[in-house]
mmCIF file of C-alpha atoms in Angstrom:
data_model
loop_
_atom_site.group_PDB
_atom_site.id
_atom_site.type_symbol
_atom_site.label_atom_id
_atom_site.label_comp_id
_atom_site.label_asym_id
_atom_site.label_seq_id
_atom_site.Cartn_x
_atom_site.Cartn_y
_atom_site.Cartn_z
ATOM 1 C CA MET A 147 -226.702 -9.791 205.683
ATOM 2 C CA GLN A 148 -227.273 -8.662 209.250
ATOM 3 C CA VAL A 149 -230.711 -8.496 210.849
ATOM 4 C CA GLY A 150 -230.353 -6.519 214.104
ATOM 5 C CA ASP A 151 -227.688 -8.346 216.055
ATOM 6 C CA THR A 152 -227.800 -11.508 213.855
ATOM 7 C CA ILE A 153 -225.431 -12.292 211.010
ATOM 8 C CA TYR A 154 -227.412 -14.338 208.525
ATOM 9 C CA LEU A 155 -225.529 -17.416 207.351
ATOM 10 C CA ASP A 156 -228.331 -19.738 206.413
ATOM 11 C CA TYR A 157 -228.874 -18.839 202.724
ATOM 12 C CA GLN A 158 -229.385 -22.472 201.759
ATOM 13 C CA ALA A 159 -232.367 -22.709 203.960
ATOM 14 C CA ALA A 160 -233.904 -19.526 202.572
ATOM 15 C CA THR A 161 -232.527 -16.493 200.782
ATOM 16 C CA PRO A 162 -233.714 -13.027 201.788
ATOM 17 C CA LEU A 163 -236.213 -11.385 199.429
ATOM 18 C CA ASP A 164 -234.251 -9.076 197.222
ATOM 19 C CA ASP A 165 -235.496 -5.453 197.415
ATOM 20 C CA ARG A 166 -235.762 -5.305 193.647
ATOM 21 C CA VAL A 167 -237.988 -8.411 193.735
ATOM 22 C CA LEU A 168 -240.092 -6.840 196.482
ATOM 23 C CA ARG A 169 -240.708 -3.725 194.405
ATOM 24 C CA VAL A 170 -242.026 -5.537 191.429
ATOM 25 C CA MET A 171 -244.268 -7.638 193.693
ATOM 26 C CA GLN A 172 -245.584 -4.523 195.379
ATOM 27 C CA ALA A 173 -246.507 -3.095 191.926
ATOM 28 C CA ALA A 174 -248.167 -6.411 191.028
ATOM 29 C CA PHE A 175 -250.201 -6.401 194.267
ATOM 30 C CA ALA A 176 -251.421 -2.801 193.394
ATOM 31 C CA THR A 177 -252.158 -3.383 189.666
ATOM 32 C CA HIS A 178 -252.550 -7.142 189.012
ATOM 33 C CA PHE A 179 -254.984 -8.156 191.713
ATOM 34 C CA ALA A 180 -257.602 -9.511 189.279
ATOM 35 C CA ASN A 181 -257.964 -13.240 188.748
ATOM 36 C CA PRO A 182 -255.536 -14.096 185.961
ATOM 37 C CA HIS A 183 -258.066 -16.681 184.751
ATOM 38 C CA ALA A 184 -260.803 -14.084 184.325
ATOM 39 C CA ALA A 185 -261.123 -14.125 180.530
ATOM 40 C CA ASP A 186 -263.857 -11.511 180.177
ATOM 41 C CA HIS A 187 -262.201 -8.223 181.150
ATOM 42 C CA VAL A 188 -258.967 -6.305 180.695
ATOM 43 C CA LEU A 189 -257.692 -6.625 184.281
ATOM 44 C CA GLY A 190 -257.794 -10.373 184.045
ATOM 45 C CA TRP A 191 -255.977 -10.167 180.736
ATOM 46 C CA ARG A 192 -253.271 -7.924 182.216
ATOM 47 C CA ALA A 193 -252.752 -10.291 185.158
ATOM 48 C CA ALA A 194 -252.479 -13.204 182.783
ATOM 49 C CA ALA A 195 -249.978 -11.214 180.683
ATOM 50 C CA ALA A 196 -247.818 -10.491 183.762
ATOM 51 C CA ILE A 197 -247.712 -14.248 184.461
ATOM 52 C CA ASP A 198 -246.731 -14.984 180.899
ATOM 53 C CA ALA A 199 -243.889 -12.482 181.056
ATOM 54 C CA ALA A 200 -242.689 -13.905 184.403
ATOM 55 C CA ALA A 201 -242.809 -17.386 183.048
ATOM 56 C CA SER A 202 -240.613 -16.318 180.185
ATOM 57 C CA LYS A 203 -237.995 -14.938 182.698
ATOM 58 C CA VAL A 204 -238.006 -18.106 184.679
ATOM 59 C CA ALA A 205 -237.798 -20.231 181.499
ATOM 60 C CA ALA A 206 -234.904 -18.112 180.115
ATOM 61 C CA LEU A 207 -232.655 -18.840 183.100
ATOM 62 C CA PHE A 208 -232.776 -22.556 182.204
ATOM 63 C CA GLY A 209 -232.701 -22.230 178.394
ATOM 64 C CA LEU A 210 -236.461 -23.054 178.033
ATOM 65 C CA GLN A 211 -239.703 -21.539 176.793
ATOM 66 C CA ALA A 212 -242.569 -20.227 178.943
ATOM 67 C CA ASP A 213 -244.743 -23.213 178.096
ATOM 68 C CA ASP A 214 -242.184 -25.421 179.725
ATOM 69 C CA VAL A 215 -242.771 -23.983 183.153
ATOM 70 C CA ILE A 216 -245.435 -25.430 185.448
ATOM 71 C CA PHE A 217 -245.850 -23.193 188.521
ATOM 72 C CA THR A 218 -246.362 -24.997 191.839
ATOM 73 C CA SER A 219 -246.520 -24.107 195.540
ATOM 74 C CA GLY A 220 -242.828 -24.846 195.810
ATOM 75 C CA ALA A 221 -240.113 -27.452 195.120
ATOM 76 C CA SER A 222 -241.802 -30.124 197.327
ATOM 77 C CA GLU A 223 -244.911 -30.151 195.184
ATOM 78 C CA ALA A 224 -242.835 -30.081 191.993
ATOM 79 C CA ASN A 225 -240.845 -33.069 193.291
ATOM 80 C CA ALA A 226 -244.107 -34.865 193.975
ATOM 81 C CA MET A 227 -245.220 -34.238 190.401
ATOM 82 C CA ALA A 228 -241.886 -35.799 189.167
ATOM 83 C CA LEU A 229 -242.722 -38.944 191.220
ATOM 84 C CA ASN A 230 -246.215 -38.929 189.691
ATOM 85 C CA ALA A 231 -244.507 -39.102 186.296
ATOM 86 C CA ALA A 232 -242.800 -42.265 187.481
ATOM 87 C CA ARG A 233 -246.132 -43.723 188.464
ATOM 88 C CA ALA A 234 -247.563 -42.858 185.054
ATOM 89 C CA ILE A 235 -244.577 -44.614 183.414
ATOM 90 C CA ALA A 236 -245.023 -47.621 185.631
ATOM 91 C CA SER A 237 -248.686 -47.938 184.646
ATOM 92 C CA GLN A 238 -247.870 -47.689 180.874
ATOM 93 C CA THR A 239 -244.700 -49.790 180.745
ATOM 94 C CA GLY A 240 -244.712 -51.992 183.783
ATOM 95 C CA ARG A 241 -241.391 -50.442 185.041
ATOM 96 C CA THR A 242 -241.816 -50.187 188.800
ATOM 97 C CA GLU A 243 -238.378 -49.052 189.994
ATOM 98 C CA VAL A 244 -237.270 -45.578 191.070
ATOM 99 C CA LEU A 245 -233.633 -44.721 191.662
ATOM 100 C CA ILE A 246 -233.009 -41.645 193.933
ATOM 101 C CA GLY A 247 -229.838 -40.161 195.421
ATOM 102 C CA SER A 248 -228.872 -41.250 198.924
ATOM 103 C CA ALA A 249 -228.556 -37.585 199.821
ATOM 104 C CA ASP A 250 -231.672 -36.366 198.040
ATOM 105 C CA HIS A 251 -234.018 -33.869 199.715
ATOM 106 C CA GLY A 252 -236.671 -35.326 202.094
ATOM 107 C CA SER A 253 -239.499 -34.299 199.830
ATOM 108 C CA ILE A 254 -238.256 -36.675 197.143
ATOM 109 C CA ARG A 255 -237.333 -39.464 199.618
ATOM 110 C CA ASN A 256 -240.699 -39.348 201.343
ATOM 111 C CA GLU A 257 -242.675 -39.101 198.115
ATOM 112 C CA ALA A 258 -240.794 -42.006 196.629
ATOM 113 C CA ASN A 259 -241.238 -44.175 199.694
ATOM 114 C CA SER A 260 -245.044 -43.541 199.563
ATOM 115 C CA SER A 261 -245.226 -44.210 195.790
ATOM 116 C CA ARG A 262 -245.770 -48.015 195.918
ATOM 117 C CA LEU A 263 -242.851 -48.291 193.516
ATOM 118 C CA THR A 264 -239.596 -50.050 194.377
ATOM 119 C CA VAL A 265 -237.094 -47.455 195.636
ATOM 120 C CA LYS A 266 -233.342 -47.872 195.462
ATOM 121 C CA HIS A 267 -230.801 -45.339 196.693
ATOM 122 C CA ILE A 268 -227.781 -44.274 194.554
ATOM 123 C CA PRO A 269 -224.588 -44.277 196.688
ATOM 124 C CA LEU A 270 -222.510 -41.148 196.862
ATOM 125 C CA ASP A 271 -219.025 -40.624 195.458
ATOM 126 C CA GLU A 272 -216.129 -39.211 197.399
ATOM 127 C CA ARG A 273 -217.423 -35.695 196.945
ATOM 128 C CA GLY A 274 -220.782 -36.410 198.478
ATOM 129 C CA ALA A 275 -222.635 -36.374 195.110
ATOM 130 C CA PRO A 276 -224.550 -39.240 193.412
ATOM 131 C CA ASP A 277 -221.982 -41.763 192.087
ATOM 132 C CA HIS A 278 -222.345 -41.867 188.299
ATOM 133 C CA ASP A 279 -220.549 -45.164 187.853
ATOM 134 C CA LYS A 280 -222.621 -46.934 190.528
ATOM 135 C CA LEU A 281 -225.773 -45.558 189.033
ATOM 136 C CA ARG A 282 -224.770 -47.047 185.678
ATOM 137 C CA ALA A 283 -224.693 -50.461 187.341
ATOM 138 C CA MET A 284 -228.086 -49.915 188.968
ATOM 139 C CA ILE A 285 -230.235 -48.963 186.053
ATOM 140 C CA SER A 286 -232.193 -51.857 184.681
ATOM 141 C CA ASP A 287 -235.172 -52.708 182.482
ATOM 142 C CA GLU A 288 -237.299 -52.147 185.628
ATOM 143 C CA THR A 289 -236.228 -48.525 186.094
ATOM 144 C CA ALA A 290 -238.899 -45.920 185.458
ATOM 145 C CA LEU A 291 -237.203 -42.800 186.860
ATOM 146 C CA VAL A 292 -233.822 -41.549 188.109
ATOM 147 C CA SER A 293 -233.985 -38.573 190.396
ATOM 148 C CA VAL A 294 -230.943 -36.801 191.871
ATOM 149 C CA ILE A 295 -230.353 -33.500 193.666
ATOM 150 C CA GLY A 296 -228.300 -31.260 191.444
ATOM 151 C CA VAL A 297 -226.647 -29.295 194.197
ATOM 152 C CA ASN A 298 -226.938 -30.722 197.684
ATOM 153 C CA ASN A 299 -228.620 -28.617 200.299
ATOM 154 C CA GLU A 300 -226.310 -29.798 203.111
ATOM 155 C CA ASN A 301 -222.833 -30.636 201.753
ATOM 156 C CA GLY A 302 -223.052 -28.411 198.696
ATOM 157 C CA ALA A 303 -221.823 -31.164 196.334
ATOM 158 C CA ILE A 304 -222.629 -30.559 192.590
ATOM 159 C CA ALA A 305 -223.795 -33.666 190.732
ATOM 160 C CA GLU A 306 -222.480 -34.681 187.392
ATOM 161 C CA LEU A 307 -225.818 -33.669 185.707
ATOM 162 C CA ALA A 308 -224.576 -33.890 182.102
ATOM 163 C CA ALA A 309 -223.179 -37.405 182.586
ATOM 164 C CA ILE A 310 -226.206 -38.666 184.452
ATOM 165 C CA ALA A 311 -228.659 -37.181 181.939
ATOM 166 C CA ALA A 312 -226.695 -38.813 179.058
ATOM 167 C CA LEU A 313 -226.688 -42.171 180.892
ATOM 168 C CA CYS A 314 -230.446 -42.004 181.453
ATOM 169 C CA ARG A 315 -231.084 -41.040 177.854
ATOM 170 C CA SER A 316 -228.913 -43.907 176.549
ATOM 171 C CA CYS A 317 -230.905 -46.317 178.806
ATOM 172 C CA GLY A 318 -234.354 -44.936 177.908
ATOM 173 C CA VAL A 319 -235.009 -43.870 181.492
ATOM 174 C CA LEU A 320 -236.735 -40.664 182.582
ATOM 175 C CA PHE A 321 -234.474 -38.284 184.534
ATOM 176 C CA HIS A 322 -235.546 -35.677 187.101
ATOM 177 C CA ALA A 323 -233.114 -33.187 188.735
ATOM 178 C CA ASP A 324 -233.920 -31.376 191.903
ATOM 179 C CA LEU A 325 -232.368 -27.953 191.056
ATOM 180 C CA ALA A 326 -233.651 -25.919 194.013
ATOM 181 C CA GLN A 327 -230.106 -25.081 195.115
ATOM 182 C CA ALA A 328 -228.521 -25.009 191.623
ATOM 183 C CA PRO A 329 -229.195 -21.534 190.150
ATOM 184 C CA LEU A 330 -226.859 -19.874 192.682
ATOM 185 C CA ALA A 331 -224.176 -22.474 192.047
ATOM 186 C CA MET A 332 -223.966 -22.973 188.315
ATOM 187 C CA ASP A 333 -225.287 -22.008 184.848
ATOM 188 C CA ILE A 334 -227.926 -24.475 183.630
ATOM 189 C CA ASN A 335 -229.359 -25.038 180.227
ATOM 190 C CA LEU A 336 -231.790 -27.832 180.434
ATOM 191 C CA LEU A 337 -232.077 -28.198 176.703
ATOM 192 C CA ASP A 338 -228.306 -28.606 176.335
ATOM 193 C CA LEU A 339 -228.188 -31.015 179.214
ATOM 194 C CA ASP A 340 -231.318 -32.815 177.940
ATOM 195 C CA ILE A 341 -232.908 -32.988 181.365
ATOM 196 C CA PRO A 342 -236.596 -33.706 180.928
ATOM 197 C CA PHE A 343 -237.826 -32.775 184.403
ATOM 198 C CA ALA A 344 -236.408 -30.297 186.903
ATOM 199 C CA THR A 345 -237.530 -28.724 190.126
ATOM 200 C CA ILE A 346 -236.831 -25.122 191.208
ATOM 201 C CA SER A 347 -237.935 -22.873 194.101
ATOM 202 C CA ALA A 348 -238.137 -19.073 194.295
ATOM 203 C CA HIS A 349 -237.071 -18.751 197.945
ATOM 204 C CA LYS A 350 -233.724 -20.327 197.118
ATOM 205 C CA LEU A 351 -232.793 -17.524 194.685
ATOM 206 C CA TYR A 352 -233.985 -14.356 196.486
ATOM 207 C CA GLY A 353 -237.671 -14.651 195.511
ATOM 208 C CA PRO A 354 -240.745 -15.200 197.660
ATOM 209 C CA LYS A 355 -241.731 -18.313 199.539
ATOM 210 C CA GLY A 356 -244.723 -20.254 198.380
ATOM 211 C CA ILE A 357 -243.883 -20.509 194.695
ATOM 212 C CA GLY A 358 -241.797 -22.964 192.701
ATOM 213 C CA ALA A 359 -241.926 -24.732 189.379
ATOM 214 C CA LEU A 360 -241.620 -28.071 187.552
ATOM 215 C CA LEU A 361 -239.608 -27.481 184.366
ATOM 216 C CA THR A 362 -240.359 -29.851 181.523
ATOM 217 C CA GLY A 363 -238.370 -30.725 178.400
ATOM 218 C CA PRO A 364 -239.544 -32.008 175.130
ATOM 219 C CA GLY A 365 -241.505 -35.231 174.901
ATOM 220 C CA VAL A 366 -242.511 -35.596 178.549
ATOM 221 C CA SER A 367 -245.873 -33.784 178.702
ATOM 222 C CA GLU A 368 -247.725 -37.121 178.525
ATOM 223 C CA PHE A 369 -246.252 -38.102 181.879
ATOM 224 C CA VAL A 370 -247.207 -34.954 183.747
ATOM 225 C CA ARG A 371 -249.801 -35.590 186.467
ATOM 226 C CA PRO A 372 -250.987 -32.775 188.747
ATOM 227 C CA VAL A 373 -250.912 -33.052 192.478
ATOM 228 C CA VAL A 374 -253.678 -30.378 192.657
ATOM 229 C CA MET A 375 -256.440 -30.876 190.102
ATOM 230 C CA GLY A 376 -258.276 -27.564 190.641
ATOM 231 C CA ALA A 377 -260.383 -26.363 187.725
ATOM 232 C CA GLY A 378 -257.944 -27.184 184.915
ATOM 233 C CA GLN A 379 -255.620 -24.264 185.189
ATOM 234 C CA GLN A 380 -252.148 -24.267 183.556
ATOM 235 C CA GLY A 381 -253.563 -26.450 180.771
ATOM 236 C CA GLY A 382 -254.693 -29.060 183.309
ATOM 237 C CA ARG A 383 -251.129 -29.621 184.494
ATOM 238 C CA ARG A 384 -251.612 -27.852 187.853
ATOM 239 C CA GLY A 385 -254.897 -26.666 189.132
ATOM 240 C CA GLY A 386 -255.694 -23.669 191.312
ATOM 241 C CA THR A 387 -255.787 -19.873 190.746
ATOM 242 C CA MET A 388 -252.263 -18.743 189.925
ATOM 243 C CA PRO A 389 -250.722 -16.324 192.419
ATOM 244 C CA THR A 390 -249.778 -13.492 190.109
ATOM 245 C CA GLU A 391 -247.797 -11.508 192.634
ATOM 246 C CA LEU A 392 -245.634 -14.493 193.702
ATOM 247 C CA ILE A 393 -245.058 -15.513 190.102
ATOM 248 C CA VAL A 394 -244.008 -11.953 189.123
ATOM 249 C CA GLY A 395 -241.539 -11.977 191.967
ATOM 250 C CA PHE A 396 -240.196 -15.383 190.936
ATOM 251 C CA GLY A 397 -239.694 -14.081 187.374
ATOM 252 C CA GLU A 398 -237.732 -11.036 188.574
ATOM 253 C CA ALA A 399 -235.565 -13.143 190.868
ATOM 254 C CA CYS A 400 -234.683 -15.416 187.931
ATOM 255 C CA ARG A 401 -233.891 -12.395 185.757
ATOM 256 C CA LEU A 402 -231.574 -11.033 188.368
ATOM 257 C CA VAL A 403 -229.692 -14.334 188.717
ATOM 258 C CA SER A 404 -229.317 -14.528 184.931
ATOM 259 C CA ILE A 405 -227.611 -11.127 184.919
ATOM 260 C CA ASP A 406 -225.464 -11.315 188.053
ATOM 261 C CA GLY A 407 -224.916 -15.080 188.578
ATOM 262 C CA PRO A 408 -221.311 -15.679 187.495
ATOM 263 C CA ILE A 409 -219.851 -12.580 189.148
ATOM 264 C CA GLU A 410 -221.914 -13.086 192.306
ATOM 265 C CA ARG A 411 -220.857 -16.752 192.645
ATOM 266 C CA GLU A 412 -217.162 -15.737 192.491
ATOM 267 C CA ARG A 413 -217.660 -13.020 195.168
ATOM 268 C CA ILE A 414 -219.547 -15.381 197.438
ATOM 269 C CA ALA A 415 -217.028 -18.136 197.082
ATOM 270 C CA SER A 416 -214.212 -15.808 198.091
ATOM 271 C CA ILE A 417 -216.044 -14.842 201.332
ATOM 272 C CA LYS A 418 -216.866 -18.445 202.122
ATOM 273 C CA ASP A 419 -213.286 -19.498 201.459
ATOM 274 C CA ARG A 420 -211.875 -16.953 203.802
ATOM 275 C CA PHE A 421 -214.284 -18.055 206.525
ATOM 276 C CA VAL A 422 -213.380 -21.675 206.088
ATOM 277 C CA GLU A 423 -209.626 -20.902 206.002
ATOM 278 C CA GLN A 424 -209.786 -19.029 209.299
ATOM 279 C CA LEU A 425 -211.677 -21.775 211.039
ATOM 280 C CA GLU A 426 -209.204 -24.370 209.740
ATOM 281 C CA GLU A 427 -206.068 -22.325 210.478
ATOM 282 C CA LYS A 428 -207.199 -21.879 214.061
ATOM 283 C CA GLN A 429 -207.973 -25.636 214.197
ATOM 284 C CA ILE A 430 -211.532 -24.910 215.313
ATOM 285 C CA ALA A 431 -213.323 -26.817 212.530
ATOM 286 C CA ASN A 432 -212.787 -28.570 209.140
ATOM 287 C CA LEU A 433 -214.699 -28.389 205.955
ATOM 288 C CA VAL A 434 -216.869 -31.460 205.311
ATOM 289 C CA GLY A 435 -216.874 -32.707 201.645
ATOM 290 C CA ALA A 436 -215.019 -31.625 198.526
ATOM 291 C CA ARG A 437 -213.430 -28.247 198.055
ATOM 292 C CA LYS A 438 -214.243 -28.177 194.279
ATOM 293 C CA ASP A 439 -217.492 -28.712 192.385
ATOM 294 C CA ARG A 440 -219.326 -27.267 195.394
ATOM 295 C CA HIS A 441 -222.061 -24.651 196.011
ATOM 296 C CA PRO A 442 -219.969 -21.427 196.310
ATOM 297 C CA GLY A 443 -221.641 -20.364 199.532
ATOM 298 C CA ASN A 444 -221.710 -23.680 201.350
ATOM 299 C CA ALA A 445 -219.505 -24.204 204.415
ATOM 300 C CA LEU A 446 -220.474 -27.421 206.143
ATOM 301 C CA MET A 447 -218.040 -27.539 209.072
ATOM 302 C CA HIS A 448 -217.146 -30.229 211.552
ATOM 303 C CA PHE A 449 -216.366 -28.922 215.044
ATOM 304 C CA GLN A 450 -214.681 -31.962 216.583
ATOM 305 C CA GLY A 451 -215.547 -32.333 220.213
ATOM 306 C CA GLN A 452 -218.263 -29.706 220.110
ATOM 307 C CA ASN A 453 -221.944 -30.628 220.068
ATOM 308 C CA ALA A 454 -223.275 -28.626 217.145
ATOM 309 C CA ALA A 455 -226.718 -27.894 218.653
ATOM 310 C CA ASP A 456 -225.092 -26.603 221.922
ATOM 311 C CA LEU A 457 -222.577 -24.541 220.013
ATOM 312 C CA LEU A 458 -225.200 -22.994 217.786
ATOM 313 C CA ALA A 459 -227.255 -22.162 220.927
ATOM 314 C CA ARG A 460 -224.270 -20.373 222.407
ATOM 315 C CA LEU A 461 -223.952 -18.418 219.142
ATOM 316 C CA GLN A 462 -227.431 -16.914 219.492
ATOM 317 C CA PRO A 463 -228.404 -14.273 218.780
ATOM 318 C CA HIS A 464 -225.271 -13.497 216.785
ATOM 319 C CA ILE A 465 -225.299 -16.080 213.966
ATOM 320 C CA ALA A 466 -228.122 -17.772 212.058
ATOM 321 C CA ALA A 467 -227.007 -21.172 210.649
ATOM 322 C CA SER A 468 -228.182 -24.774 210.740
ATOM 323 C CA THR A 469 -227.081 -28.022 212.359
ATOM 324 C CA GLN A 470 -228.493 -29.725 209.254
ATOM 325 C CA SER A 471 -230.934 -29.026 206.437
ATOM 326 C CA ALA A 472 -233.592 -26.644 207.849
ATOM 327 C CA CYS A 473 -236.191 -28.910 206.263
ATOM 328 C CA SER A 474 -235.262 -31.670 208.730
ATOM 329 C CA SER A 475 -233.299 -29.969 211.512
ATOM 330 C CA GLY A 476 -236.462 -30.122 213.763
ATOM 331 C CA THR A 477 -236.051 -33.885 213.994
ATOM 332 C CA MET A 478 -233.876 -35.803 216.465
ATOM 333 C CA GLU A 479 -232.468 -38.121 213.721
ATOM 334 C CA PRO A 480 -228.952 -37.562 212.331
ATOM 335 C CA SER A 481 -228.688 -36.032 208.832
ATOM 336 C CA HIS A 482 -229.291 -38.669 206.212
ATOM 337 C CA VAL A 483 -226.853 -36.736 203.976
ATOM 338 C CA LEU A 484 -224.000 -37.055 206.450
ATOM 339 C CA SER A 485 -224.898 -40.787 207.103
ATOM 340 C CA ALA A 486 -224.794 -41.323 203.323
ATOM 341 C CA MET A 487 -221.307 -39.763 203.251
ATOM 342 C CA GLY A 488 -220.163 -42.383 205.827
ATOM 343 C CA ILE A 489 -220.020 -39.894 208.746
ATOM 344 C CA ASP A 490 -220.879 -41.545 212.004
ATOM 345 C CA ARG A 491 -223.627 -40.308 214.278
ATOM 346 C CA GLY A 492 -221.201 -38.769 216.732
ATOM 347 C CA ALA A 493 -219.341 -36.675 214.115
ATOM 348 C CA ALA A 494 -222.680 -35.788 212.434
ATOM 349 C CA SER A 495 -223.792 -34.239 215.701
ATOM 350 C CA GLU A 496 -220.702 -31.962 215.562
ATOM 351 C CA CYS A 497 -221.474 -30.362 212.173
ATOM 352 C CA ILE A 498 -222.924 -26.976 211.405
ATOM 353 C CA ARG A 499 -223.828 -25.682 207.940
ATOM 354 C CA PHE A 500 -222.988 -22.084 207.316
ATOM 355 C CA SER A 501 -224.157 -20.681 203.932
ATOM 356 C CA PHE A 502 -223.289 -17.351 202.360
ATOM 357 C CA GLY A 503 -225.093 -15.398 199.711
ATOM 358 C CA ARG A 504 -225.847 -12.135 197.892
ATOM 359 C CA PHE A 505 -225.879 -9.964 200.950
ATOM 360 C CA SER A 506 -222.838 -11.457 202.737
ATOM 361 C CA ASP A 507 -219.612 -9.591 202.994
ATOM 362 C CA PHE A 508 -216.127 -10.080 204.424
ATOM 363 C CA ARG A 509 -216.849 -7.959 207.478
ATOM 364 C CA GLN A 510 -219.769 -10.253 208.452
ATOM 365 C CA ALA A 511 -217.608 -13.332 207.894
ATOM 366 C CA ASP A 512 -214.861 -11.946 210.137
ATOM 367 C CA ARG A 513 -217.360 -10.966 212.844
ATOM 368 C CA ALA A 514 -218.837 -14.483 212.671
ATOM 369 C CA ILE A 515 -215.375 -15.917 213.196
ATOM 370 C CA ALA A 516 -214.947 -13.771 216.303
ATOM 371 C CA PHE A 517 -218.318 -14.937 217.719
ATOM 372 C CA ILE A 518 -217.387 -18.571 217.068
ATOM 373 C CA LEU A 519 -213.981 -18.101 218.757
ATOM 374 C CA ASN A 520 -215.697 -16.703 221.819
ATOM 375 C CA ALA A 521 -218.327 -19.570 221.785
ATOM 376 C CA VAL A 522 -215.627 -22.279 221.835
ATOM 377 C CA GLY A 523 -213.646 -20.566 224.457
ATOM 378 C CA MET A 524 -210.695 -19.305 222.306
ATOM 379 C CA ASN A 525 -211.155 -15.615 223.035
#
């Protein structure tokens, strides 16, 4: 995707709103403006029906039913609800320990650290994903919740979700997966994987910002605690008037991923691979992390000897990318993900994350290479 003079290579920070999603949202703004909780007239009923239809589309992408979807303001709120479940378990069972991935998203890390529970961090394996074997050794009778990021937002590593879910199930421990980045990287059936809690976000899959969901599997409803009480909407699981138009857009975005996902992932990976190959062949940068079991659009690159922030500044206005996760790139601290991978502060300051997506093409990738060559003085 190109916006004016800028090639957009920051899809893991936010995906552009797909025009097809925009159209269904525009129709919803025009026709479903009534309060979906207004039970006394037909316009309220129609808005509620539109939400139900969208919930079914969201659920279908993950092998669930509409009632398994709790809409939230985004993945951060859904992650907070998962930590609230850990608090509920702690109060019922006395288990006071939470295990989270060393490279998990800041919203999980910060929520866990403020939970008054004992927080331990799961080390990463050589791919930069949570280490399943080390997790096995960490789980104890004190563990209330294990939470891992399914597909990392910085290094693109895909976690062994099936193995981790099976381990947690065998140990009687609740499992939560942050799947915000996962729908564009892999097919996911939460029932088959037996993942009881999962977090998703619309703006990571070509939907609107401001809407996400906590997905719930069988037998965990007793642990759901809302962050927003409101007036008992969504069966008391999350209060507040439901934003019909955002939810309709979310549903359409999920429907499109369910149709195009596998073919789209293959195409995006081929564009990303050529971009990486050119940078490596010209000895400009090297890929950080594993080459397999990785988000198809993720290219976290190490530009040895180049300060990433300075290089990215020289690339403006030509390329939009990130020196680390956009959720934390405004800080002066090094990426906790790269630190957890054993990358020192100096090397971490030389890394840029480029991420490709639905509207990327080979021409944009080749033009981006040309801009990078010029920025590092090789043109």
